[in-house]
Amino acid sequence: MENIEIQVWTANEKLNRWKELVDIWLNFRRYEPLSSGIMDLEDAETREYAGYAFRDMLGYDSTPCVVAWDTLNNKAAGFVFSITQYSPEATPFELQSRCLRSFDKYPFGEGVLEKLSGVATFLHELFNKADVFSKLSVDKVFMIHVTSVLQEYTRRGLANEMTKKVLEVAKEAGFEYAVSESTSSYTQHNKIKRFGFEKIFEIDFESNYANYDMMPQSLKETHKSAAVLVKRL
């Protein structure tokens, strides 16, 4: 990966430099199966509000953010956003009132908040039904939430290199398990085959996702379900 450096940004660094990552986040929202088609990211105001919501996500907790940095062009090419996910009983007091997806703080256009709520509801149902904490007998896991690479940097192995680094970060922090909610069939296959993740739960989009009719047909044909994947570190 010529001119690409895999970096680990601290809590302060990811918050102070969120604008350097926001285009990658918007790219994720445009092509990810759940998000694609539910808001107009060509609209400047919508992009602005979505960016602020991303900034809020980065500030949810102090988990480091792994970034693929293009040293030649001096810009971020991709990132992996993760948090520490606790069982309800073990959640620290300071996190109990925080919301990871705070889209309702911003005046999105008509109908957008309802659609975004559908995304949050689907992911909440996916994780809860997976019964992660009971199955793994732990009270916290390293949760990999978003892995995204700008279009011009795809097919260069950046996602794999960032995943390798984020698993190192999780292990060094003392986590027993890394968990990933994956809505991409390609990502599911890759994490299982390349990194040894195990699929412990899966639900299909058509029967469980409120915004299914808004998904582009091309994504419906290639992405049928979302899964919870786990890896012992």
Short mmCIF file of C-alpha atoms in Angstrom, two decimals:
data_model
loop_
_atom_site.label_atom_id
_atom_site.label_comp_id
_atom_site.label_asym_id
_atom_site.label_seq_id
_atom_site.Cartn_x
_atom_site.Cartn_y
_atom_site.Cartn_z
CA MET A 1 0.00 0.00 0.00
CA GLU A 2 2.26 2.73 -1.31
CA ASN A 3 1.81 6.13 0.38
CA ILE A 4 -0.78 4.76 2.86
CA GLU A 5 -0.10 4.78 6.59
CA ILE A 6 -2.43 3.05 9.06
CA GLN A 7 -2.80 5.38 12.04
CA VAL A 8 -4.55 5.16 15.41
CA TRP A 9 -6.25 8.38 16.44
CA THR A 10 -6.92 9.03 20.11
CA ALA A 11 -10.25 10.28 21.46
CA ASN A 12 -9.11 13.90 21.27
CA GLU A 13 -7.60 13.49 17.83
CA LYS A 14 -10.69 11.92 16.26
CA LEU A 15 -12.87 14.73 17.63
CA ASN A 16 -10.52 17.54 16.69
CA ARG A 17 -10.03 16.15 13.16
CA TRP A 18 -13.56 14.91 12.43
CA LYS A 19 -13.85 17.12 9.33
CA GLU A 20 -10.98 15.16 7.76
CA LEU A 21 -13.09 11.99 8.02
CA VAL A 22 -16.56 13.30 7.25
CA ASP A 23 -16.44 12.73 3.46
CA ILE A 24 -15.62 9.08 4.11
CA TRP A 25 -18.62 8.87 6.45
CA LEU A 26 -20.91 10.42 3.84
CA ASN A 27 -19.56 7.98 1.27
CA PHE A 28 -20.48 5.15 3.66
CA ARG A 29 -24.02 6.50 4.07
CA ARG A 30 -24.39 6.64 0.30
CA TYR A 31 -23.43 3.02 -0.42
CA GLU A 32 -24.20 1.06 2.76
CA PRO A 33 -27.37 -1.08 2.29
CA LEU A 34 -29.38 0.33 5.20
CA SER A 35 -28.53 3.96 4.52
CA SER A 36 -28.57 4.11 0.75
CA GLY A 37 -31.59 5.93 -0.63
CA ILE A 38 -33.00 7.36 2.61
CA MET A 39 -31.61 10.90 2.36
CA ASP A 40 -30.32 13.22 -0.35
CA LEU A 41 -26.61 13.59 0.33
CA GLU A 42 -26.26 15.87 -2.68
CA ASP A 43 -28.17 18.49 -0.67
CA ALA A 44 -25.71 20.77 1.16
CA GLU A 45 -27.87 21.16 4.26
CA THR A 46 -28.44 17.42 4.59
CA ARG A 47 -24.71 16.79 4.25
CA GLU A 48 -24.03 19.36 6.94
CA TYR A 49 -26.45 17.80 9.44
CA ALA A 50 -25.23 14.28 8.66
CA GLY A 51 -21.69 15.51 9.30
CA TYR A 52 -22.62 16.91 12.69
CA ALA A 53 -24.28 13.62 13.61
CA PHE A 54 -21.04 11.86 12.65
CA ARG A 55 -19.06 14.22 14.89
CA ASP A 56 -21.40 13.32 17.76
CA MET A 57 -20.82 9.60 17.10
CA LEU A 58 -17.06 10.06 17.30
CA GLY A 59 -17.53 11.70 20.70
CA TYR A 60 -19.63 8.86 22.12
CA ASP A 61 -16.66 7.38 24.01
CA SER A 62 -12.87 7.37 24.06
CA THR A 63 -12.29 4.29 21.86
CA PRO A 64 -9.52 5.06 19.32
CA CYS A 65 -10.31 5.43 15.63
CA VAL A 66 -8.16 3.63 13.05
CA VAL A 67 -7.44 5.75 9.97
CA ALA A 68 -5.82 4.97 6.62
CA TRP A 69 -3.84 8.11 5.82
CA ASP A 70 -2.63 9.01 2.32
CA THR A 71 0.79 10.55 3.00
CA LEU A 72 1.23 11.72 -0.59
CA ASN A 73 -2.04 13.67 -0.78
CA ASN A 74 -2.16 14.40 2.97
CA LYS A 75 -5.73 13.17 3.49
CA ALA A 76 -7.69 10.34 5.04
CA ALA A 77 -8.53 7.48 2.68
CA GLY A 78 -10.57 5.36 5.09
CA PHE A 79 -11.37 4.74 8.74
CA VAL A 80 -12.75 2.20 11.21
CA PHE A 81 -15.05 3.65 13.87
CA SER A 82 -15.46 1.53 17.00
CA ILE A 83 -16.88 1.84 20.52
CA THR A 84 -16.90 -0.15 23.71
CA GLN A 85 -20.30 -1.88 23.91
CA TYR A 86 -21.38 -2.74 27.45
CA SER A 87 -24.16 -4.95 28.72
CA PRO A 88 -27.01 -2.88 30.23
CA GLU A 89 -25.91 -3.81 33.75
CA ALA A 90 -22.27 -2.86 33.17
CA THR A 91 -22.76 0.42 31.27
CA PRO A 92 -20.81 3.21 33.01
CA PHE A 93 -22.92 6.03 34.46
CA GLU A 94 -21.49 8.64 32.08
CA LEU A 95 -22.64 6.62 29.05
CA GLN A 96 -26.13 5.76 30.27
CA SER A 97 -27.67 9.00 28.96
CA ARG A 98 -25.69 9.13 25.70
CA CYS A 99 -27.08 8.13 22.33
CA LEU A 100 -24.76 6.78 19.65
CA ARG A 101 -26.98 7.90 16.78
CA SER A 102 -28.21 11.40 17.63
CA PHE A 103 -29.76 12.36 14.30
CA ASP A 104 -32.85 13.81 15.97
CA LYS A 105 -30.79 16.75 17.23
CA TYR A 106 -30.73 18.19 13.72
CA PRO A 107 -33.52 19.54 11.46
CA PHE A 108 -33.31 17.07 8.59
CA GLY A 109 -35.88 17.36 5.82
CA GLU A 110 -39.35 15.89 5.97
CA GLY A 111 -39.43 12.15 6.55
CA VAL A 112 -35.65 11.74 6.92
CA LEU A 113 -35.63 11.35 10.71
CA GLU A 114 -38.28 8.65 10.49
CA LYS A 115 -36.17 6.75 7.98
CA LEU A 116 -33.03 7.18 10.10
CA SER A 117 -35.00 5.88 13.07
CA GLY A 118 -35.74 2.79 10.97
CA VAL A 119 -32.00 2.22 10.56
CA ALA A 120 -31.39 2.57 14.31
CA THR A 121 -34.31 0.28 15.16
CA PHE A 122 -33.07 -2.43 12.78
CA LEU A 123 -29.52 -2.35 14.20
CA HIS A 124 -30.83 -2.32 17.77
CA GLU A 125 -32.97 -5.37 17.04
CA LEU A 126 -30.08 -7.12 15.32
CA PHE A 127 -27.75 -6.70 18.29
CA ASN A 128 -30.34 -7.47 20.96
CA LYS A 129 -31.55 -10.65 19.28
CA ALA A 130 -27.95 -11.81 18.86
CA ASP A 131 -27.77 -12.01 22.69
CA VAL A 132 -24.05 -11.30 22.53
CA PHE A 133 -23.31 -10.86 26.23
CA SER A 134 -25.06 -14.05 27.29
CA LYS A 135 -23.51 -16.12 24.51
CA LEU A 136 -19.99 -14.84 25.16
CA SER A 137 -20.29 -14.60 28.98
CA VAL A 138 -18.77 -11.11 29.08
CA ASP A 139 -20.09 -7.67 30.08
CA LYS A 140 -18.31 -5.66 27.39
CA VAL A 141 -17.04 -6.13 23.83
CA PHE A 142 -15.03 -4.12 21.33
CA MET A 143 -17.68 -3.13 18.79
CA ILE A 144 -16.56 -2.36 15.23
CA HIS A 145 -19.35 -0.14 13.92
CA VAL A 146 -18.22 1.38 10.63
CA THR A 147 -15.47 0.47 8.18
CA SER A 148 -15.37 2.76 5.15
CA VAL A 149 -12.95 3.65 2.36
CA LEU A 150 -13.29 6.42 -0.22
CA GLN A 151 -14.25 5.14 -3.66
CA GLU A 152 -10.94 6.08 -5.26
CA TYR A 153 -9.07 3.93 -2.71
CA THR A 154 -11.10 0.74 -3.01
CA ARG A 155 -9.60 -2.58 -4.13
CA ARG A 156 -6.25 -1.71 -2.55
CA GLY A 157 -6.61 -3.76 0.64
CA LEU A 158 -7.13 -0.75 2.92
CA ALA A 159 -10.15 -2.22 4.73
CA ASN A 160 -8.18 -5.39 5.49
CA GLU A 161 -5.19 -3.44 6.81
CA MET A 162 -7.40 -1.25 8.98
CA THR A 163 -9.25 -4.30 10.31
CA LYS A 164 -5.93 -5.92 11.17
CA LYS A 165 -4.90 -2.82 13.09
CA VAL A 166 -8.23 -2.37 14.89
CA LEU A 167 -8.07 -5.98 16.13
CA GLU A 168 -4.60 -5.24 17.49
CA VAL A 169 -5.98 -2.15 19.24
CA ALA A 170 -8.80 -4.19 20.79
CA LYS A 171 -6.46 -6.93 21.99
CA GLU A 172 -3.96 -4.48 23.47
CA ALA A 173 -6.83 -2.80 25.33
CA GLY A 174 -7.63 -6.10 27.03
CA PHE A 175 -10.86 -7.04 25.26
CA GLU A 176 -11.72 -10.71 25.02
CA TYR A 177 -13.96 -10.33 21.94
CA ALA A 178 -14.36 -8.06 18.94
CA VAL A 179 -17.87 -7.81 17.50
CA SER A 180 -19.06 -6.47 14.17
CA GLU A 181 -22.59 -5.68 12.96
CA SER A 182 -22.22 -6.26 9.25
CA THR A 183 -24.83 -5.25 6.67
CA SER A 184 -22.61 -6.10 3.69
CA SER A 185 -22.50 -9.65 2.37
CA TYR A 186 -18.96 -9.04 1.07
CA THR A 187 -17.77 -7.80 4.47
CA GLN A 188 -19.33 -10.78 6.23
CA HIS A 189 -17.58 -13.22 3.91
CA ASN A 190 -14.25 -11.41 4.17
CA LYS A 191 -14.20 -11.13 7.96
CA ILE A 192 -15.11 -14.80 8.36
CA LYS A 193 -12.62 -16.07 5.78
CA ARG A 194 -9.71 -13.69 6.32
CA PHE A 195 -9.93 -12.79 10.00
CA GLY A 196 -11.66 -15.76 11.61
CA PHE A 197 -14.87 -14.09 12.70
CA GLU A 198 -17.85 -16.32 13.46
CA LYS A 199 -21.43 -15.47 12.49
CA ILE A 200 -23.62 -15.87 15.58
CA PHE A 201 -26.84 -14.26 14.37
CA GLU A 202 -28.45 -13.07 11.15
CA ILE A 203 -31.71 -11.39 10.07
CA ASP A 204 -32.89 -10.61 6.56
CA PHE A 205 -33.62 -7.11 5.30
CA GLU A 206 -36.87 -7.81 3.50
CA SER A 207 -38.78 -9.04 6.55
CA ASN A 208 -37.19 -6.86 9.24
CA TYR A 209 -36.08 -3.51 7.81
CA ALA A 210 -38.72 -0.75 7.72
CA ASN A 211 -37.02 1.07 4.84
CA TYR A 212 -36.51 -2.04 2.70
CA ASP A 213 -38.61 -0.69 -0.19
CA MET A 214 -36.25 2.29 -0.47
CA MET A 215 -33.14 0.17 -0.94
CA PRO A 216 -31.80 0.34 -4.52
CA GLN A 217 -32.59 -2.81 -6.49
CA SER A 218 -28.89 -3.45 -7.12
CA LEU A 219 -28.29 -3.68 -3.34
CA LYS A 220 -31.37 -5.85 -2.79
CA GLU A 221 -29.93 -8.35 -5.25
CA THR A 222 -26.51 -8.56 -3.61
CA HIS A 223 -27.19 -7.87 0.09
CA LYS A 224 -29.88 -10.03 1.65
CA SER A 225 -29.23 -9.86 5.38
CA ALA A 226 -27.29 -8.34 8.25
CA ALA A 227 -25.24 -10.39 10.68
CA VAL A 228 -23.49 -10.15 14.01
CA LEU A 229 -19.95 -11.47 13.78
CA VAL A 230 -17.64 -12.21 16.71
CA LYS A 231 -13.94 -12.95 17.05
CA ARG A 232 -12.09 -14.09 20.15
CA LEU A 233 -8.91 -12.05 20.54
#
